[in-house]
CSV table of C-alpha atoms and ligand atoms in Angstrom, one decimal:
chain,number,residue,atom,x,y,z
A,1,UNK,CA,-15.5,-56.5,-3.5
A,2,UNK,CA,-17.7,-57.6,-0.7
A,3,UNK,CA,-20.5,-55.7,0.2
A,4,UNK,CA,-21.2,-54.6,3.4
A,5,UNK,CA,-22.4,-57.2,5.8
A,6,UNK,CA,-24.7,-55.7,8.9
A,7,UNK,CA,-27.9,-57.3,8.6
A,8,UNK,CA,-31.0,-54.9,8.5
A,9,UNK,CA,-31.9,-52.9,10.7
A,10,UNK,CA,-33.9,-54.4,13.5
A,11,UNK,CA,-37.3,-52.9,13.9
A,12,UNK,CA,-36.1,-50.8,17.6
A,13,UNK,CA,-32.5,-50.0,16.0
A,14,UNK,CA,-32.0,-47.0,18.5
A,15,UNK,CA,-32.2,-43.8,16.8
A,16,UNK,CA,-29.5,-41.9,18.1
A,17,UNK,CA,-29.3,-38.8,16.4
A,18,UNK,CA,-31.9,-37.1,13.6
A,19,UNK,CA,-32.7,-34.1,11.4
A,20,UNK,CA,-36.4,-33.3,10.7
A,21,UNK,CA,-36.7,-30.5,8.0
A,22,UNK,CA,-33.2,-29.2,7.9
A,23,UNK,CA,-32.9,-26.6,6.2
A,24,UNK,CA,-29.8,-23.9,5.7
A,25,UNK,CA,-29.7,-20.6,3.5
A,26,UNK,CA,-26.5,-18.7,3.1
A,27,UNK,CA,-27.1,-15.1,2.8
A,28,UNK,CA,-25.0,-13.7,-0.4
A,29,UNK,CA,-23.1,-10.8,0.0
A,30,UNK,CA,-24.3,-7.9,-2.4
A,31,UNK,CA,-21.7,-5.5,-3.3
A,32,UNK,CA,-21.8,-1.9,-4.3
A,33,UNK,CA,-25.3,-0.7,-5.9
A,34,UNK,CA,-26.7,-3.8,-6.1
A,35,UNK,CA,-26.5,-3.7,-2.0
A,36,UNK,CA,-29.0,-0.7,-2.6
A,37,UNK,CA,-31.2,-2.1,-5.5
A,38,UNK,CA,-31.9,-6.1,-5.1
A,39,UNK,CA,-33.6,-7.6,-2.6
A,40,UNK,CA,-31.6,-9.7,-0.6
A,41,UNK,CA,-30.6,-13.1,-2.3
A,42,UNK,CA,-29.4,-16.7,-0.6
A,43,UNK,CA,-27.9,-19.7,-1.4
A,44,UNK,CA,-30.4,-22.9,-1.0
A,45,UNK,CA,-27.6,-25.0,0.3
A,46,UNK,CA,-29.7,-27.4,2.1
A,47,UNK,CA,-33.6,-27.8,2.2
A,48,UNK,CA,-35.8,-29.8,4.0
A,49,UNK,CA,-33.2,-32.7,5.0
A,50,UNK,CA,-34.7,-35.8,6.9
A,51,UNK,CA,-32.7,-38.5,7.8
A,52,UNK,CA,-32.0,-40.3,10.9
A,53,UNK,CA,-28.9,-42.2,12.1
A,54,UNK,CA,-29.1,-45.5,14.3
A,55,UNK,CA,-26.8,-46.9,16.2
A,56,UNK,CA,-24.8,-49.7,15.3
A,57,UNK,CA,-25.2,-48.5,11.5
A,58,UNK,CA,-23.5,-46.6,9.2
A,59,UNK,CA,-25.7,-43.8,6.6
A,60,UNK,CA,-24.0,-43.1,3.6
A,61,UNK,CA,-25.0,-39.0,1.9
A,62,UNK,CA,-24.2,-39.3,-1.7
A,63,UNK,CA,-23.8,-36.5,-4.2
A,64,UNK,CA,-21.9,-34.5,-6.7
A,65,UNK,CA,-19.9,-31.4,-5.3
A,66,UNK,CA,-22.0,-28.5,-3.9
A,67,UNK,CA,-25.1,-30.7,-3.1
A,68,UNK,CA,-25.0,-29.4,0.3
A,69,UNK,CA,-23.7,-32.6,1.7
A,70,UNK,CA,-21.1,-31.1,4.0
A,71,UNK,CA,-23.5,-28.4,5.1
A,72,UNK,CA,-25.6,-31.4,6.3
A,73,UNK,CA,-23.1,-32.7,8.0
A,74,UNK,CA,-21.5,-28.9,10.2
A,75,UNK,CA,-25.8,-28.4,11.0
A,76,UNK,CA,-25.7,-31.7,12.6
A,77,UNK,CA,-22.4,-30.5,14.5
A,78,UNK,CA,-24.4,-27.6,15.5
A,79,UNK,CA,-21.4,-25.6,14.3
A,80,UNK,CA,-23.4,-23.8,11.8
A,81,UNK,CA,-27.2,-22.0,13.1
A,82,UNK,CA,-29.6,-23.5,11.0
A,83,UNK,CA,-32.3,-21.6,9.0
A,84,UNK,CA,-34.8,-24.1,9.8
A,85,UNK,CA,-36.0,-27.6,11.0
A,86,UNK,CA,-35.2,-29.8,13.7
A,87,UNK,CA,-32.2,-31.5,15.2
A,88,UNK,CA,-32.9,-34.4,17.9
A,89,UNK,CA,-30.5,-36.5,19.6
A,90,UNK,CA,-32.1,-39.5,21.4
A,91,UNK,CA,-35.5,-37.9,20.2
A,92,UNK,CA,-34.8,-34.8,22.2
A,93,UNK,CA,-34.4,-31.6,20.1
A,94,UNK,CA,-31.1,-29.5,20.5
A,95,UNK,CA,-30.1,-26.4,19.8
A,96,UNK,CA,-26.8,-24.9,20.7
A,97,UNK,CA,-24.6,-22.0,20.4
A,98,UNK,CA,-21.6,-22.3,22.6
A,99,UNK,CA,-20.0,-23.2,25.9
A,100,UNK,CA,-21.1,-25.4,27.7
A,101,UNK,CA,-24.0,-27.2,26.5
A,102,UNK,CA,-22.1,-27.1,23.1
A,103,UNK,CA,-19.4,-29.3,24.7
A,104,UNK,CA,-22.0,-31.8,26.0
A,105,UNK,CA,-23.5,-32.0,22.5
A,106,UNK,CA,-19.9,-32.6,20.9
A,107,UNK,CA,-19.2,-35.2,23.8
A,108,UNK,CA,-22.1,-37.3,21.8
A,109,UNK,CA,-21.7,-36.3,18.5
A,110,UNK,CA,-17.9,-36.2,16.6
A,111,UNK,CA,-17.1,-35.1,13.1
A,112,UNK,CA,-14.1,-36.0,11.1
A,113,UNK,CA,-13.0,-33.7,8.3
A,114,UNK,CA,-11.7,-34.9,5.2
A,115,UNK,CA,-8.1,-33.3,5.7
A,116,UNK,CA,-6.6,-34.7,8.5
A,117,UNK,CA,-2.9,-32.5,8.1
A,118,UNK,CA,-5.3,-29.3,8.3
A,119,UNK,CA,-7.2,-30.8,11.4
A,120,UNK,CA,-4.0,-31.4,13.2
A,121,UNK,CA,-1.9,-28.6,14.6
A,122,UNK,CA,1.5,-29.6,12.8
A,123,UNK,CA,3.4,-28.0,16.2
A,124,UNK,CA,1.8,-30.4,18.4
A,125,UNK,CA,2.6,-34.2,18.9
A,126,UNK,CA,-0.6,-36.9,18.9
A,127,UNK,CA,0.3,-37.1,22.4
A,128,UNK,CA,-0.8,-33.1,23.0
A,129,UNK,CA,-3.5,-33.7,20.9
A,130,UNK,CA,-5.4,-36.7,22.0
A,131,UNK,CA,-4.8,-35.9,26.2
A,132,UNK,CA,-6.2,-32.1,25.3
A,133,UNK,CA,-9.2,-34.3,23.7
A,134,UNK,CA,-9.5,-36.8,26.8
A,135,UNK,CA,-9.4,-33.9,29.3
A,136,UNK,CA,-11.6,-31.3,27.7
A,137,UNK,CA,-14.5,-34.4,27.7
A,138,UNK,CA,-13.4,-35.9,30.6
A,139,UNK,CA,-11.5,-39.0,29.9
A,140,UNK,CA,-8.6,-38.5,31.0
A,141,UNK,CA,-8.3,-41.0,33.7
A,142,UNK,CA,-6.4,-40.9,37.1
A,143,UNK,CA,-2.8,-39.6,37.4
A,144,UNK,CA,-0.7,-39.8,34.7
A,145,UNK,CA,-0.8,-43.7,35.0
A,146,UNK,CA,-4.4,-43.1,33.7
A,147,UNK,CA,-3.7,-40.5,31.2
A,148,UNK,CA,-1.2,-43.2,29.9
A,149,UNK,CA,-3.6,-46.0,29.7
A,150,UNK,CA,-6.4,-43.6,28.2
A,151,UNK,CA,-3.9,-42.5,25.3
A,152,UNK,CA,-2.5,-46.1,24.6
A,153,UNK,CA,-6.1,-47.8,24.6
A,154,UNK,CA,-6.9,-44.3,22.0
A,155,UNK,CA,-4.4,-45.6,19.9
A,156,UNK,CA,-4.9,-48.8,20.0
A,157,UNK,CA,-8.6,-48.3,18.9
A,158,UNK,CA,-7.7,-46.8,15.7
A,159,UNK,CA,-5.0,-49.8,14.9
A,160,UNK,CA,-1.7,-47.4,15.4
A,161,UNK,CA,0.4,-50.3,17.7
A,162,UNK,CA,2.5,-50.0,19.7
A,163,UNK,CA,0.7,-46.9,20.9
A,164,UNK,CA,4.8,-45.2,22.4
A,165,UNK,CA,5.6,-46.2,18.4
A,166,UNK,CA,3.4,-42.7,17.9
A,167,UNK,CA,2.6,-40.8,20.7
A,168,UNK,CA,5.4,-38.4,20.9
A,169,UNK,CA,5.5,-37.9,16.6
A,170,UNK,CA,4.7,-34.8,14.8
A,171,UNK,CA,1.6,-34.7,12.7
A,172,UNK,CA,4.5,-34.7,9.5
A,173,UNK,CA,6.0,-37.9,10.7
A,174,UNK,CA,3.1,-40.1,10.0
A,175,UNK,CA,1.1,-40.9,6.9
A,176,UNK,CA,-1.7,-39.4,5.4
A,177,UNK,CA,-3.6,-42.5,6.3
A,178,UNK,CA,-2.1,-42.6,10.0
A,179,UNK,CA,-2.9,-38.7,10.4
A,180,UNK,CA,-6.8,-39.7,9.7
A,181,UNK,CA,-6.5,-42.8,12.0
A,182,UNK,CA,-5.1,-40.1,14.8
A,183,UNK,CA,-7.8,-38.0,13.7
A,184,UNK,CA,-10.5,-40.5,14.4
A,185,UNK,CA,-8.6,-41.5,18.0
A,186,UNK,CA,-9.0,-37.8,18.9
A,187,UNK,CA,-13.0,-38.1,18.4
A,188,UNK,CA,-13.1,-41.3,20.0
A,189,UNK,CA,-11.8,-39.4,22.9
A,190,UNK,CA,-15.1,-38.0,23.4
A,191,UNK,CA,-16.9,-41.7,23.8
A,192,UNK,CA,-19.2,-40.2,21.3
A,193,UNK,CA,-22.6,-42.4,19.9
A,194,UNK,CA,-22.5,-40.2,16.2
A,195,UNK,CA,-19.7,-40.1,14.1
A,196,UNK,CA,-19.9,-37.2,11.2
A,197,UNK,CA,-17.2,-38.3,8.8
A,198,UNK,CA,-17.2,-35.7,6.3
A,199,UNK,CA,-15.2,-37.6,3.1
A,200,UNK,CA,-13.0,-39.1,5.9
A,201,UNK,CA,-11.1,-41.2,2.9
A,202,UNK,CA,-11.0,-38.6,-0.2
A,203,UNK,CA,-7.7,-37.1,0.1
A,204,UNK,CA,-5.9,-40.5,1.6
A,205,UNK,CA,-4.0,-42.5,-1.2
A,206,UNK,CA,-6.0,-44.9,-3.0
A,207,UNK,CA,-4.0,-48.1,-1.2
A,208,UNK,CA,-5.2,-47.0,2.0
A,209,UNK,CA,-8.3,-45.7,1.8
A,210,UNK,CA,-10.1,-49.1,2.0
A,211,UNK,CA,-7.9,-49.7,5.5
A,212,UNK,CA,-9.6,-46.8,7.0
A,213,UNK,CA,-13.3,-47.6,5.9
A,214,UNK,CA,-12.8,-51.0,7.8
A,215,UNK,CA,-11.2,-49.5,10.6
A,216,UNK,CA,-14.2,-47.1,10.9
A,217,UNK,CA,-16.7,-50.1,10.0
A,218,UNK,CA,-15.0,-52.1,13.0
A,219,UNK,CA,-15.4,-49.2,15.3
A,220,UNK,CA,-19.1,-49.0,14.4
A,221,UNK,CA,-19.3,-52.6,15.4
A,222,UNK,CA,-17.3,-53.1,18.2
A,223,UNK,CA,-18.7,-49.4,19.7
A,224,UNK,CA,-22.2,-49.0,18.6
A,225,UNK,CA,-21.4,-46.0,16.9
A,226,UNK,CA,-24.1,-44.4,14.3
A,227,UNK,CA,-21.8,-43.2,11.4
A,228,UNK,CA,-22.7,-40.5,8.9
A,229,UNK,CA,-20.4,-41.5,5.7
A,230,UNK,CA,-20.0,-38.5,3.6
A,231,UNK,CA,-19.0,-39.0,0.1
A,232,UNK,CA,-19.0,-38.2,-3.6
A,233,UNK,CA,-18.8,-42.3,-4.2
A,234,UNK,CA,-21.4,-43.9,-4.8
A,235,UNK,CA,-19.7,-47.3,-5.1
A,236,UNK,CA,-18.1,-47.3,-1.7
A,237,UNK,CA,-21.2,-46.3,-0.3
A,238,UNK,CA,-22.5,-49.7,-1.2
A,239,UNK,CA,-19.4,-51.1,0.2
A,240,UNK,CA,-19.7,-49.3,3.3
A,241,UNK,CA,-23.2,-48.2,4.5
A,242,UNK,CA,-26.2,-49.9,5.4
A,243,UNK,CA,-28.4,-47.1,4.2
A,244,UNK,CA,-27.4,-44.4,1.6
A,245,UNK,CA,-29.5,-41.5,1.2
A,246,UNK,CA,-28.6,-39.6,-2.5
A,247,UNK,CA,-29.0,-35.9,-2.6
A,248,UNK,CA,-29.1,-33.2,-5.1
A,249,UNK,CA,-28.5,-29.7,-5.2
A,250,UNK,CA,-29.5,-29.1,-1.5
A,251,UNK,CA,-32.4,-31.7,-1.3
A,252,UNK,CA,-32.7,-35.4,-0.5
A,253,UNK,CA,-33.6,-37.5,-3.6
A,254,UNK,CA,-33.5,-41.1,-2.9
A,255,UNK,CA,-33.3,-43.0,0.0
A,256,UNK,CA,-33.1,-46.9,1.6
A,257,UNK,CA,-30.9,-50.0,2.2
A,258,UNK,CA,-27.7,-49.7,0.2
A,259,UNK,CA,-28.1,-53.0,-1.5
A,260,UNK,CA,-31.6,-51.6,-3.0
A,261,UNK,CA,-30.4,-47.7,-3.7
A,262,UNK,CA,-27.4,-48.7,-5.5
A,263,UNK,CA,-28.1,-52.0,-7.1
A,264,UNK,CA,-31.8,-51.0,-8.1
A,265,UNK,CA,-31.5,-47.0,-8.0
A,266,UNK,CA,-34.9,-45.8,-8.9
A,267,UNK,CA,-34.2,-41.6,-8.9
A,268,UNK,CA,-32.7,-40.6,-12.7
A,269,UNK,CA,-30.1,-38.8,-11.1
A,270,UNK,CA,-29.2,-41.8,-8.6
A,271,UNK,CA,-28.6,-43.3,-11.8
A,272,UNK,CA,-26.5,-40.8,-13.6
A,273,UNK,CA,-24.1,-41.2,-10.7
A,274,UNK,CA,-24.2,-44.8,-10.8
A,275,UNK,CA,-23.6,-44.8,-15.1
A,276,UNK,CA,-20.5,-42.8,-14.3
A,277,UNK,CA,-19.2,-44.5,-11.0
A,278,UNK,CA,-19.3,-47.8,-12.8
A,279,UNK,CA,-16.4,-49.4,-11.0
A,280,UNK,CA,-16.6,-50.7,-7.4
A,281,UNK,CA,-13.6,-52.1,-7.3
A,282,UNK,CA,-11.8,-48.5,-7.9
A,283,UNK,CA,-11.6,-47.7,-3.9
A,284,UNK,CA,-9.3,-50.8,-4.0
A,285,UNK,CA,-7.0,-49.1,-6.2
A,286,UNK,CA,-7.8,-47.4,-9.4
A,287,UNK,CA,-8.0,-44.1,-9.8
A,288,UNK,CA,-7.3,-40.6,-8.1
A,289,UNK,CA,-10.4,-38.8,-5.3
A,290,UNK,CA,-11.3,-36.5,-8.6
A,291,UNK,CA,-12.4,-39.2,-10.8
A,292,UNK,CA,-15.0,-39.8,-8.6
A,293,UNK,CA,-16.8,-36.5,-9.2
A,294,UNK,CA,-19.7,-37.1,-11.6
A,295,UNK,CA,-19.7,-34.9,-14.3
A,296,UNK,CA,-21.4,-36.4,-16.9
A,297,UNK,CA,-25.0,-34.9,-17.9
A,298,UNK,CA,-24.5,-31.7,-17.5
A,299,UNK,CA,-24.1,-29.3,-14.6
A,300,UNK,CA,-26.1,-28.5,-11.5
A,301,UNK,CA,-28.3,-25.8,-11.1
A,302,UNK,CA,-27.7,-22.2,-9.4
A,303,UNK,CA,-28.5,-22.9,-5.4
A,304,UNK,CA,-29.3,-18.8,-5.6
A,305,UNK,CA,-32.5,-19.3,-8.3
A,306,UNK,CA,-32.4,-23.1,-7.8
A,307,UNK,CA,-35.3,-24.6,-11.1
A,308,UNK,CA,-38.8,-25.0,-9.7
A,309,UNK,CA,-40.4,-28.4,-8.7
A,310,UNK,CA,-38.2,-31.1,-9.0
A,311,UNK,CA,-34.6,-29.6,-8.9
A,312,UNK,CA,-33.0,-32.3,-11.0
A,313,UNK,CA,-35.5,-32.0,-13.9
A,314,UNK,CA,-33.2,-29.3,-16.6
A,315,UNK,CA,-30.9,-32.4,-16.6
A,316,UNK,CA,-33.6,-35.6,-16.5
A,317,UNK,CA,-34.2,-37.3,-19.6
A,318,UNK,CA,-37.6,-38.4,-18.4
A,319,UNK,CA,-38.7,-34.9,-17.1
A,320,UNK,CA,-42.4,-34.5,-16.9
A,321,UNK,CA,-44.4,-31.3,-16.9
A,322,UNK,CA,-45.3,-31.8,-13.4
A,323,UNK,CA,-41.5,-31.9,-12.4
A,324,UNK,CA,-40.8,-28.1,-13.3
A,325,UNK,CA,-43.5,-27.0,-11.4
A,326,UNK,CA,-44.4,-29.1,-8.4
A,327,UNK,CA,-42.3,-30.6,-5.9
A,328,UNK,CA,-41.6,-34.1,-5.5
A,329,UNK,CA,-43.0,-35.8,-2.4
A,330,UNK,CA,-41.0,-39.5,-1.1
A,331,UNK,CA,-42.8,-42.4,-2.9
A,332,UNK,CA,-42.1,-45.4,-1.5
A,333,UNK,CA,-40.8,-47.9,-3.8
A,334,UNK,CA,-41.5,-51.6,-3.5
A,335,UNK,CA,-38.3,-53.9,-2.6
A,336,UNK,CA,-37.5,-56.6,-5.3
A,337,UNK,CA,-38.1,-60.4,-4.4
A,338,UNK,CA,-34.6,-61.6,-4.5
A,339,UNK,CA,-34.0,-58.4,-2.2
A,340,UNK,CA,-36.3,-58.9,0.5
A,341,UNK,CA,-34.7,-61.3,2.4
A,342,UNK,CA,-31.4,-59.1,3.1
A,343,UNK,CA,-33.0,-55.4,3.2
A,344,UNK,CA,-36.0,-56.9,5.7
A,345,UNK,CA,-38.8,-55.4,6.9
A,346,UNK,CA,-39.1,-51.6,6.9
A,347,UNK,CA,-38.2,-49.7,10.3
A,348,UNK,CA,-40.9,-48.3,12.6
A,349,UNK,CA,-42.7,-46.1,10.0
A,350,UNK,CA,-39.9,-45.8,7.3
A,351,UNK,CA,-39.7,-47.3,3.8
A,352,UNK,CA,-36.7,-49.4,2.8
A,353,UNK,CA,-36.9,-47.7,-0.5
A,354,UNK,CA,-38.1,-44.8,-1.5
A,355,UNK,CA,-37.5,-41.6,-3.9
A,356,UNK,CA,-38.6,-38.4,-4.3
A,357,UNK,CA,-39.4,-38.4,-7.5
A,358,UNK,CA,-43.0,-38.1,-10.1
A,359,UNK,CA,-42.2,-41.1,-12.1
A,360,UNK,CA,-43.1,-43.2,-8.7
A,361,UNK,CA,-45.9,-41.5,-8.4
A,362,UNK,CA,-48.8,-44.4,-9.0
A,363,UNK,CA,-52.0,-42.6,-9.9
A,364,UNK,CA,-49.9,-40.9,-12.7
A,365,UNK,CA,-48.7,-41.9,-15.6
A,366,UNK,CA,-46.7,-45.1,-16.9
A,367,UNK,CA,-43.2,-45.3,-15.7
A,368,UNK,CA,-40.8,-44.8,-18.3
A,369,UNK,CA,-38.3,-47.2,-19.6
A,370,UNK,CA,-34.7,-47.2,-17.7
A,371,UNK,CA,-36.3,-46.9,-14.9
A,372,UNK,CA,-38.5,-50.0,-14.2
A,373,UNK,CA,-35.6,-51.7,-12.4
A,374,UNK,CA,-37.3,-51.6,-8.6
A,375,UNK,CA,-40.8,-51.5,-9.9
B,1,ATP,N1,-20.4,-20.5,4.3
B,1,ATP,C1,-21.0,-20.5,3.2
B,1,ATP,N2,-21.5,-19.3,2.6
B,1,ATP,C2,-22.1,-19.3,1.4
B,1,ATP,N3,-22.4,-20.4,0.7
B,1,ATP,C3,-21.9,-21.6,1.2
B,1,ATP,C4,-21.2,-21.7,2.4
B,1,ATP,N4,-20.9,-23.0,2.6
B,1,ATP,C5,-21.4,-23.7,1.6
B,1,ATP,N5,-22.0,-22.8,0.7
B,1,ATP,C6,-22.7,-23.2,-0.5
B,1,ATP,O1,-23.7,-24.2,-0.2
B,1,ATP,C7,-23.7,-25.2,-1.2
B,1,ATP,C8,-23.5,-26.5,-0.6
B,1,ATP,O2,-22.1,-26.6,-0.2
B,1,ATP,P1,-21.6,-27.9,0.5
B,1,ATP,O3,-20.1,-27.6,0.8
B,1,ATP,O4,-22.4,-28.3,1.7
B,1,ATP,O5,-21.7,-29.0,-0.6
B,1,ATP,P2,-21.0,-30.5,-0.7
B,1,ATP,O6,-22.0,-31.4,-1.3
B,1,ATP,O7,-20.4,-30.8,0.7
B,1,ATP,O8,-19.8,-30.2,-1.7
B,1,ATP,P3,-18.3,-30.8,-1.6
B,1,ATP,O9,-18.4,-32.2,-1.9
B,1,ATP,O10,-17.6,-30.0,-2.7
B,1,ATP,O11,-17.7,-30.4,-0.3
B,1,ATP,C9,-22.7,-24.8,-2.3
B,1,ATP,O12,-23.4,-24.1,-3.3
B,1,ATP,C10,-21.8,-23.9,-1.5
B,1,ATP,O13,-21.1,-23.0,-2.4
């Protein structure tokens, strides 16, 4: 399989849309006599998130289920308040609620869910669905001669040609793998600059899910879109993305070009997923969405109590003292030489490589074995 093949990112890649300190706690219900006893408890589902998406480039967040990767995703959406942090779009922080400026928000920035049957009202046809998109962000062209020419150059976008081959069809009448392509049109209907594609290829059959990656890979090309690539795969992330940032059990771990994070991955648990996604050729055809859940190494913690400094460290073989009680800051990891050339300089201030993570951590002790590959 090829890899992906966008060059680095130039030194004034626009930043179109970023999250500084994100941070989201679920408040669990207490039931009975406990709602009179314990204090109130919460659900660390995502803390202290920073990443930013550029145009023209497509960020890939990794990680088993329940690392708080789709939460990521809904506070970027501003469909869920967040607890804490920032959100900026073009540098400008945003905050919204509802109404209005909600709608201007979600005319810049799209998601696409993973279930495209669930996200399309089965009674409706595409056409209902993708003119109620064109006129609510106000695309919709002149006349119906407009509307016409707005939902045939939709279609044609996504690669479902002749566009009157689809438009009057039930959501039930297509495939899986056309439902997400008409799912994509309808955000595209926007003219958005951020794409959220929350697992956008999971649920489609393995024979078409590489169709829809280069579809959405075009589209980032050919629109300037900045994509957030959701997944539990580590291996199409490399396919796919130029960056990929890993994250565990509602923190960020590891970070950088894809070539570097998954060819040299320096975090222990960026390399648990890596030892049990072994096969990049599987999106091509092997396999079922499951077996891409990593399992292996034991489990992840509670997000309630969630382990002290370093969240990974009950399960790291190369756990330190300093990783159950402190927290692990980014360390910036050095490049290696034959890597250089493709992953380029760093970005304004950021680090092509780094992890969060004590065994990087220079003024401490030797770096253990395994885990010399990006030294
Ligand atoms: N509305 C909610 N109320 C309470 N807890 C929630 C809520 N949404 C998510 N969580 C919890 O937050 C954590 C992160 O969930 P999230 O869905 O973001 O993870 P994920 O990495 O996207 O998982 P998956 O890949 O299975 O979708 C989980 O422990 C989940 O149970």
């Amino acid at each position: 399989m090829s890899q992906t093949s966008s060059p680095p990112a130039p030194p004034d890649s626009e930043t179109v849309l970023e999250a500084d300190g994100l941070t989201k706690h679920f408040a669990v219900r207490k039931s009975g006599r406990q709602a009179m006893t314990r204090a109130p408890r919460v659900v660390h589902a995502v803390d202290d998130v920073t990443l930013k998406l550029r145009r023209g480039r497509v960020t890939a967040l990794v990680g088993e289920s329940g690392s708080g990767k789709s939460t990521v995703a809904r506070l970027l959406a501003q469909l869920y308040p967040r607890t804490g942090g920032d959100i900026r779009l073009h540098g400008k922080s945003v905050t919204v609620k509802g109404g209005r400026r909600f709608r201007a928000y979600n005319r810049k920035v799209q998601m696409i869910f993973q279930d495209p049957f669930a996200s399309l009202n089965p009674v409706h046809t595409i056409r209902y669905h993708l003119t109620r998109a064109l006129r609510i962000h106000g695309n919709a062209g002149k006349g119906a001669d407009g509307l016409q020419q707005a939902l045939e150059q939709l279609l044609e976008r996504v690669q479902l040609t002749p566009a009157t081959r689809y438009l009057d069809k039930f959501p039930h009448e297509l495939s899986g793998g056309q439902r997400q392509r008409v799912a994509i049109a309808r955000a595209l209907a926007a003219d958005p600059e951020a794409l959220l594609a929350d697992e956008p290829v999971s649920m489609l059959d393995v024979s078409i899910r590489l169709g829809v990656l280069n579809l959405l890979r075009d589209l980032k090309e050919r629109l300037s879109l900045a994509i957030l690539y959701i997944t539990h795969d580590i291996a199409s992330a490399r396919y796919f993305a130029d960056d990929t940032m890993v994250m565990y059990a509602g923190r960020m771990v590891e970070g950088g070009s894809s070539e570097v994070v998954t060819q040299h991955p320096a975090h222990p648990y960026t390399q648990l997923l890596i030892n049990s996604a072994p096969d990049p050729d599987r999106i091509l055809g092997e396999g079922t969405p499951d077996d891409t859940e990593d399992t292996s190494g034991g489990e992840p913690p509670s997000l309630i109590d969630p382990p002290s400094g370093c969240r990974f460290n009950p399960r790291c073989p190369h756990a330190m003292e300093i990783c159950r009680t402190e927290l692990p800051p980014r360390f910036d990891i050095p490049v290696p030489v034959e890597l250089s050339a493709t992953v380029g300089a760093p970005v304004g201030e950021e680090s092509p490589h780094w992890a969060a993570c004590w065994l990087f951590d220079q003024t401490r002790a030797t770096v253990p074995a395994g885990t010399e590959a990006s030294q």
